[in-house]
Coordinates of C-alpha atoms and ligand atoms in Angstrom, one line a residue:
M45 CA 3.1 16.7 12.8
Y46 CA 1.8 13.7 10.7
D47 CA 2.4 10.1 11.7
V48 CA 2.5 9.0 8.1
T49 CA 2.5 10.8 4.8
A50 CA 2.0 8.8 1.6
L51 CA 2.7 9.8 -2.0
G52 CA 1.1 8.0 -5.0
E53 CA -2.0 7.1 -6.9
L54 CA -5.5 7.8 -5.8
L55 CA -8.1 6.2 -8.1
I56 CA -11.4 4.6 -8.5
D57 CA -11.7 0.8 -8.2
L58 CA -14.8 -0.4 -10.1
T59 CA -15.7 -3.5 -8.3
P60 CA -18.3 -6.1 -9.6
Y61 CA -21.4 -5.5 -7.5
N62 CA -24.2 -7.5 -9.0
S63 CA -25.7 -8.6 -12.2
S64 CA -28.8 -7.0 -13.8
Q65 CA -29.2 -9.9 -16.1
P66 CA -27.3 -13.2 -16.6
G67 CA -24.0 -12.4 -18.2
K68 CA -24.1 -8.7 -17.3
V69 CA -22.2 -7.1 -14.4
V70 CA -22.8 -3.9 -12.5
F71 CA -19.7 -2.2 -11.2
E72 CA -19.6 -0.3 -8.0
R73 CA -17.5 2.9 -7.5
N74 CA -14.9 2.3 -4.7
P75 CA -12.2 4.9 -3.8
G76 CA -8.8 3.3 -3.8
G77 CA -5.1 3.5 -4.7
A78 CA -2.6 1.6 -2.6
P79 CA -0.9 4.6 -0.8
A80 CA -4.3 6.2 0.0
N81 CA -5.6 2.9 1.2
V82 CA -2.7 2.6 3.7
L83 CA -3.5 6.1 5.0
A84 CA -7.2 5.3 5.3
G85 CA -6.3 2.3 7.4
L86 CA -4.0 4.3 9.7
T87 CA -6.5 7.2 10.0
K88 CA -9.3 4.8 11.0
L89 CA -7.0 3.4 13.7
G90 CA -6.4 7.0 15.0
K91 CA -3.2 8.1 13.3
K92 CA -2.6 11.5 11.7
T93 CA -1.9 11.2 8.0
C94 CA -1.4 13.3 4.9
F95 CA -1.7 12.4 1.2
I96 CA 0.4 13.7 -1.7
G97 CA -0.8 13.0 -5.2
K98 CA -2.8 14.2 -8.2
V99 CA -6.3 13.4 -9.6
G100 CA -8.2 14.6 -12.7
D101 CA -10.3 17.8 -12.5
D102 CA -13.3 15.6 -13.1
Q103 CA -16.2 14.2 -11.0
F104 CA -14.2 11.2 -9.9
G105 CA -11.3 13.4 -8.8
H106 CA -13.5 15.7 -6.7
Y107 CA -15.3 12.7 -5.3
L108 CA -11.9 11.2 -4.2
K109 CA -10.9 14.4 -2.5
Q110 CA -14.2 14.4 -0.5
V111 CA -13.6 10.8 0.5
L112 CA -10.1 11.6 1.8
L113 CA -11.5 14.6 3.7
D114 CA -14.4 12.5 5.2
T115 CA -11.8 9.9 6.2
N116 CA -9.8 12.7 8.0
I117 CA -6.8 12.4 5.8
C118 CA -5.1 15.7 5.2
C119 CA -5.4 16.8 1.5
E120 CA -2.9 19.6 1.6
G121 CA -0.7 17.6 -0.9
L122 CA -3.5 16.7 -3.3
S123 CA -3.7 18.6 -6.6
F124 CA -5.9 18.5 -9.7
T125 CA -5.1 18.4 -13.4
K126 CA -7.2 19.1 -16.5
K127 CA -4.6 17.3 -18.7
A128 CA -5.6 13.8 -17.8
N129 CA -8.6 11.9 -16.3
T130 CA -8.6 10.2 -12.9
T131 CA -7.4 6.6 -13.2
L132 CA -10.1 3.9 -13.2
A133 CA -9.2 0.3 -12.3
F134 CA -11.9 -2.3 -13.1
V135 CA -11.5 -5.2 -10.6
H136 CA -12.5 -8.7 -11.7
L137 CA -13.1 -11.1 -8.9
D138 CA -12.9 -14.9 -9.1
E139 CA -15.0 -17.3 -6.9
Y140 CA -12.5 -17.0 -4.0
G141 CA -12.6 -13.1 -4.0
D142 CA -9.1 -13.0 -5.7
R143 CA -8.6 -10.2 -8.2
S144 CA -7.3 -9.2 -11.6
F145 CA -7.4 -5.7 -13.0
S146 CA -8.1 -3.7 -16.2
F147 CA -6.7 -0.2 -15.9
Y148 CA -8.0 2.8 -17.7
R149 CA -4.9 5.0 -17.3
N150 CA -3.6 6.4 -20.6
P151 CA -1.7 7.6 -18.6
G152 CA -3.9 8.9 -15.7
A153 CA -3.8 12.1 -13.7
D154 CA -1.8 10.3 -10.9
T155 CA 1.2 10.1 -13.3
K156 CA 1.2 13.9 -13.9
L157 CA 2.6 14.7 -10.4
T158 CA 5.4 17.2 -10.8
E159 CA 8.1 18.5 -8.5
D160 CA 6.2 21.8 -8.4
D161 CA 3.3 20.0 -6.8
I162 CA 5.4 18.8 -3.8
N163 CA 5.1 20.8 -0.6
E164 CA 8.3 20.0 1.2
N165 CA 6.9 21.1 4.5
I166 CA 4.6 18.1 4.5
V167 CA 7.5 15.8 4.2
A168 CA 9.4 17.6 6.9
Q169 CA 6.4 17.3 9.3
T170 CA 6.0 13.5 9.0
K171 CA 7.4 10.6 11.0
I172 CA 7.0 7.9 8.3
F173 CA 7.1 8.6 4.5
H174 CA 5.3 5.9 2.5
F175 CA 5.2 5.2 -1.2
G176 CA 4.5 2.5 -3.8
S177 CA 5.9 1.5 -7.2
L178 CA 2.9 2.6 -9.3
S179 CA 3.9 6.2 -9.2
L180 CA 7.2 5.0 -10.9
T181 CA 5.6 3.7 -14.1
N182 CA 5.5 7.1 -16.0
E183 CA 7.1 10.5 -16.0
P184 CA 6.9 13.1 -14.5
A185 CA 5.5 11.2 -11.5
A186 CA 8.5 8.8 -11.4
T187 CA 11.1 11.4 -11.0
T188 CA 8.9 13.4 -8.6
T189 CA 8.4 10.3 -6.4
L190 CA 12.1 9.4 -6.3
K191 CA 13.2 13.0 -5.5
T192 CA 10.6 13.3 -2.7
V193 CA 11.6 10.0 -1.2
Q194 CA 15.2 11.1 -1.4
L195 CA 14.2 14.3 0.5
A196 CA 12.4 12.2 3.1
K197 CA 15.5 10.0 3.5
E198 CA 17.8 13.0 3.8
Q199 CA 15.6 14.3 6.6
G200 CA 16.0 11.0 8.5
K201 CA 12.4 9.8 8.0
V202 CA 11.5 6.2 8.2
V203 CA 10.6 5.2 4.6
S204 CA 8.1 2.4 3.9
Y205 CA 7.6 1.0 0.4
D206 CA 5.1 -1.2 -1.3
P207 CA 6.5 -2.5 -4.6
N208 CA 3.4 -3.5 -6.4
L209 CA 3.7 -5.2 -9.7
R210 CA 0.8 -4.6 -12.1
A211 CA 2.5 -5.8 -15.2
L212 CA 0.3 -4.0 -17.7
L213 CA 1.1 -0.6 -16.3
W214 CA 4.8 -0.6 -17.3
K215 CA 6.5 -0.3 -20.7
N216 CA 7.7 -3.9 -20.2
L217 CA 8.9 -6.1 -17.3
E218 CA 12.5 -4.9 -17.6
H219 CA 11.3 -1.4 -17.0
A220 CA 9.2 -2.6 -14.0
K221 CA 12.1 -4.3 -12.5
K222 CA 14.5 -1.4 -12.9
M223 CA 12.1 1.1 -11.4
I224 CA 10.9 -1.1 -8.5
K225 CA 14.6 -1.6 -7.6
E226 CA 15.2 2.2 -7.7
G227 CA 12.5 2.5 -5.0
L228 CA 14.2 -0.3 -2.9
K229 CA 17.3 1.9 -2.5
Y230 CA 15.4 4.2 -0.1
A231 CA 13.2 1.9 1.9
N232 CA 13.6 0.9 5.5
I233 CA 10.4 -1.1 5.6
V234 CA 9.2 -3.1 2.5
K235 CA 6.0 -5.1 2.1
L236 CA 5.6 -7.4 -0.9
S237 CA 3.9 -10.6 -2.1
E238 CA 5.7 -13.9 -2.8
E239 CA 5.3 -13.2 -6.6
E240 CA 6.8 -9.7 -6.2
L241 CA 9.7 -11.1 -4.2
E242 CA 10.5 -13.7 -6.8
F243 CA 10.1 -11.1 -9.6
I244 CA 12.7 -8.8 -7.9
T245 CA 15.2 -11.3 -6.6
G246 CA 14.7 -14.3 -8.9
K247 CA 14.2 -16.4 -5.8
A248 CA 11.0 -18.2 -4.9
D249 CA 12.4 -19.2 -1.5
L250 CA 11.3 -16.7 1.1
E251 CA 14.4 -17.0 3.3
K252 CA 16.8 -16.6 0.4
G253 CA 14.8 -13.9 -1.4
T254 CA 14.5 -11.7 1.6
R255 CA 18.1 -12.3 2.5
Q256 CA 19.1 -11.0 -0.9
L257 CA 17.1 -7.8 -0.3
V258 CA 18.9 -7.2 2.9
E259 CA 22.3 -7.8 1.3
Q260 CA 21.6 -5.6 -1.8
Y261 CA 19.5 -2.8 -0.3
N262 CA 20.1 -2.9 3.5
T263 CA 16.3 -3.3 3.9
E264 CA 15.8 -3.2 7.7
L265 CA 12.4 -4.9 7.8
I266 CA 10.7 -7.0 5.2
F267 CA 7.1 -8.4 5.2
V268 CA 6.1 -11.0 2.6
T269 CA 2.3 -11.3 2.6
L270 CA 0.8 -14.7 2.0
G271 CA -2.9 -14.2 1.7
A272 CA -4.8 -16.4 4.2
E273 CA -1.5 -17.9 5.3
G274 CA -0.6 -14.5 6.9
C275 CA 2.9 -13.1 6.6
F276 CA 6.6 -14.0 6.6
Y277 CA 9.0 -11.4 8.0
R278 CA 12.8 -10.8 8.0
K279 CA 14.6 -8.3 10.3
G280 CA 18.3 -9.0 9.8
E281 CA 18.9 -12.6 10.8
S282 CA 15.5 -12.8 12.6
I283 CA 12.8 -14.5 10.5
G284 CA 9.3 -15.7 11.3
K285 CA 5.8 -16.5 10.0
F286 CA 2.4 -15.8 11.5
K287 CA -0.9 -17.2 10.2
S288 CA -3.8 -14.8 9.5
F289 CA -7.2 -15.0 11.1
K290 CA -10.1 -17.1 9.7
V291 CA -12.6 -15.0 7.8
I292 CA -14.9 -15.4 4.8
P293 CA -13.3 -13.2 2.1
V294 CA -15.5 -11.5 -0.6
D295 CA -12.9 -9.1 -2.1
T296 CA -9.2 -9.1 -1.4
T297 CA -8.7 -5.5 -2.8
G298 CA -6.8 -3.5 -0.3
A299 CA -6.0 -6.4 2.0
G300 CA -2.2 -5.9 1.6
D301 CA -2.7 -2.2 2.2
G302 CA -4.8 -2.9 5.3
F303 CA -2.1 -5.2 6.5
F304 CA 0.5 -2.5 5.9
S305 CA -1.5 0.1 7.8
G306 CA -1.9 -2.3 10.8
V307 CA 1.9 -2.9 10.7
L308 CA 2.8 0.8 10.6
Y309 CA 0.2 1.6 13.3
K310 CA 1.8 -1.0 15.7
Y311 CA 5.3 0.1 14.8
L312 CA 4.4 3.7 15.6
E313 CA 2.9 2.6 18.9
K314 CA 6.1 0.8 19.9
N315 CA 7.9 4.2 19.7
K316 CA 11.2 2.4 19.0
S317 CA 13.7 2.3 16.2
I318 CA 13.4 -0.7 13.8
A319 CA 16.7 -2.0 15.1
D320 CA 15.3 -2.1 18.7
L321 CA 12.2 -4.2 17.8
N322 CA 12.5 -7.6 19.4
I323 CA 10.8 -10.9 18.5
D324 CA 7.7 -10.2 20.7
D325 CA 7.3 -6.8 19.0
M326 CA 7.5 -8.4 15.6
E327 CA 4.8 -10.9 16.6
E328 CA 2.5 -8.2 17.9
I329 CA 3.1 -6.0 14.8
I330 CA 2.3 -8.9 12.3
V331 CA -0.7 -10.3 14.2
F332 CA -2.2 -6.9 14.3
G333 CA -1.5 -6.4 10.6
N334 CA -3.0 -9.8 9.8
A335 CA -6.2 -8.8 11.7
V336 CA -6.6 -5.6 9.7
G337 CA -5.8 -7.3 6.4
A338 CA -8.3 -10.2 7.2
I339 CA -11.1 -7.7 7.9
V340 CA -10.5 -5.8 4.7
T341 CA -11.1 -9.1 2.7
T342 CA -14.6 -9.4 4.1
R343 CA -15.7 -6.1 2.4
K344 CA -15.8 -4.8 -1.1
G345 CA -13.4 -1.9 -1.9
A346 CA -10.4 -0.6 0.0
I347 CA -10.5 3.0 1.5
L348 CA -14.0 2.6 2.8
S349 CA -13.3 -1.0 4.1
M350 CA -10.6 -0.2 6.6
P351 CA -11.6 -1.3 10.1
C352 CA -11.6 0.8 13.3
M353 CA -9.8 -0.4 16.5
E354 CA -12.9 -2.0 18.0
E355 CA -13.3 -4.2 15.0
V356 CA -9.7 -5.3 15.0
K357 CA -9.8 -6.0 18.8
K358 CA -13.0 -8.0 18.3
L359 CA -11.5 -10.3 15.7
M360 CA -8.3 -10.8 17.7
D361 CA -10.2 -11.5 20.9
N362 CA -12.6 -13.9 19.2
Q363 CA -9.8 -16.0 17.7
N364 CA -7.5 -16.2 20.7
Ligands
ATP72 P1 -2.3 -6.2 -2.5 O1 -2.2 -6.7 -3.9 O2 -3.7 -5.6 -2.1 O3 -1.2 -5.3 -2.1 P2 -1.2 -8.5 -1.2 O4 -1.0 -9.5 -2.3 O5 0.0 -7.8 -0.6 O6 -2.3 -7.5 -1.6 P3 -2.4 -10.5 0.4 O7 -1.3 -11.4 0.7 O8 -3.5 -11.0 -0.5 O9 -2.0 -9.1 0.0 O10 -3.1 -10.1 1.8 C1 -2.5 -9.3 2.7 C2 -2.8 -9.7 4.1 O11 -4.2 -9.7 4.3 C3 -2.3 -11.1 4.4 O12 -0.9 -11.1 4.8 C4 -3.2 -11.5 5.5 O13 -2.8 -10.9 6.7 C5 -4.6 -10.8 5.1 N1 -5.4 -11.7 4.3 C6 -5.4 -11.7 2.9 N2 -6.3 -12.7 2.5 C7 -6.8 -13.3 3.6 C8 -7.7 -14.4 3.8 N3 -8.3 -15.0 2.8 N4 -7.9 -14.7 5.1 C9 -7.3 -14.1 6.1 N5 -6.5 -13.1 6.0 C10 -6.2 -12.7 4.7

């Protein structure tokens, strides 16, 4: 049995590392991809996870498989294709560690995932099924993703969803909105940024925007991540906000995914249905997620930056 199975992109983040000469930048190869990052965080904390996705039959793709194996993520659902290269994402960092991306995905191997690649046994054997919106940008991965999520839903799994908006990866913003909303139909738990909430609902106000998601999609649990400010949540009529921990960020890549892995870890530990979570549970879940997210910002990259339990406890103990 897996605690969490995630379906989606697995790619290389090329993160600025250094400069060999003024004006030149050296890029470092960091394994990433939001769904895989979430699994890496969960596995580092001791949960059993499995990845479903596709990479290119190239050096990057084989390197990524080895990274997942070394991280103890089950790769039973990972396949290779010769028809496209592994996606590369160049990360550009500003002086505060905040990012922008240039994607090399024309389209990449991750978008080639077909229904034949899906092993339904993996879905049947998982407690939580997790996915993101970037596997909805292109066919055949989009239809494959939605059919697999539907299967998970029919089997009564808890579905968690990270609707990332990377505007350049879609045909246009209308396409992005339509597909992101398709994903929302299946999700019990959603994590998004303030910008993504406004993009989807047209509302900048956190209370109103999240209320709209509950009314339109029956989303049971919503987290809006706020960078250093932590996170706002809504569970039905219950709302709240918890500040993050004080750290010195160097690269925010994977912070949202680290946060989500912390949240899912604590939720699994509660061993309750979402409906039964009380306000104290919610505080515990978010504070833990904030701690994981904060630690990830202090390191470059994502998959290899996820903290173990001792590191999370240390940060939480030091700032209490
Ligand atoms: P992504 O695009 O990677 O999915 P995101 O926009 O969802 O990221 P952020 O809001 O940047 O993610 O960060 C996620 C979480 O990480 C925050 O809710 C917070 O807990 C933690 N975090 C991020 N930046 C900082 C920071 N500068 N200091 C402390 N904690 C941070």
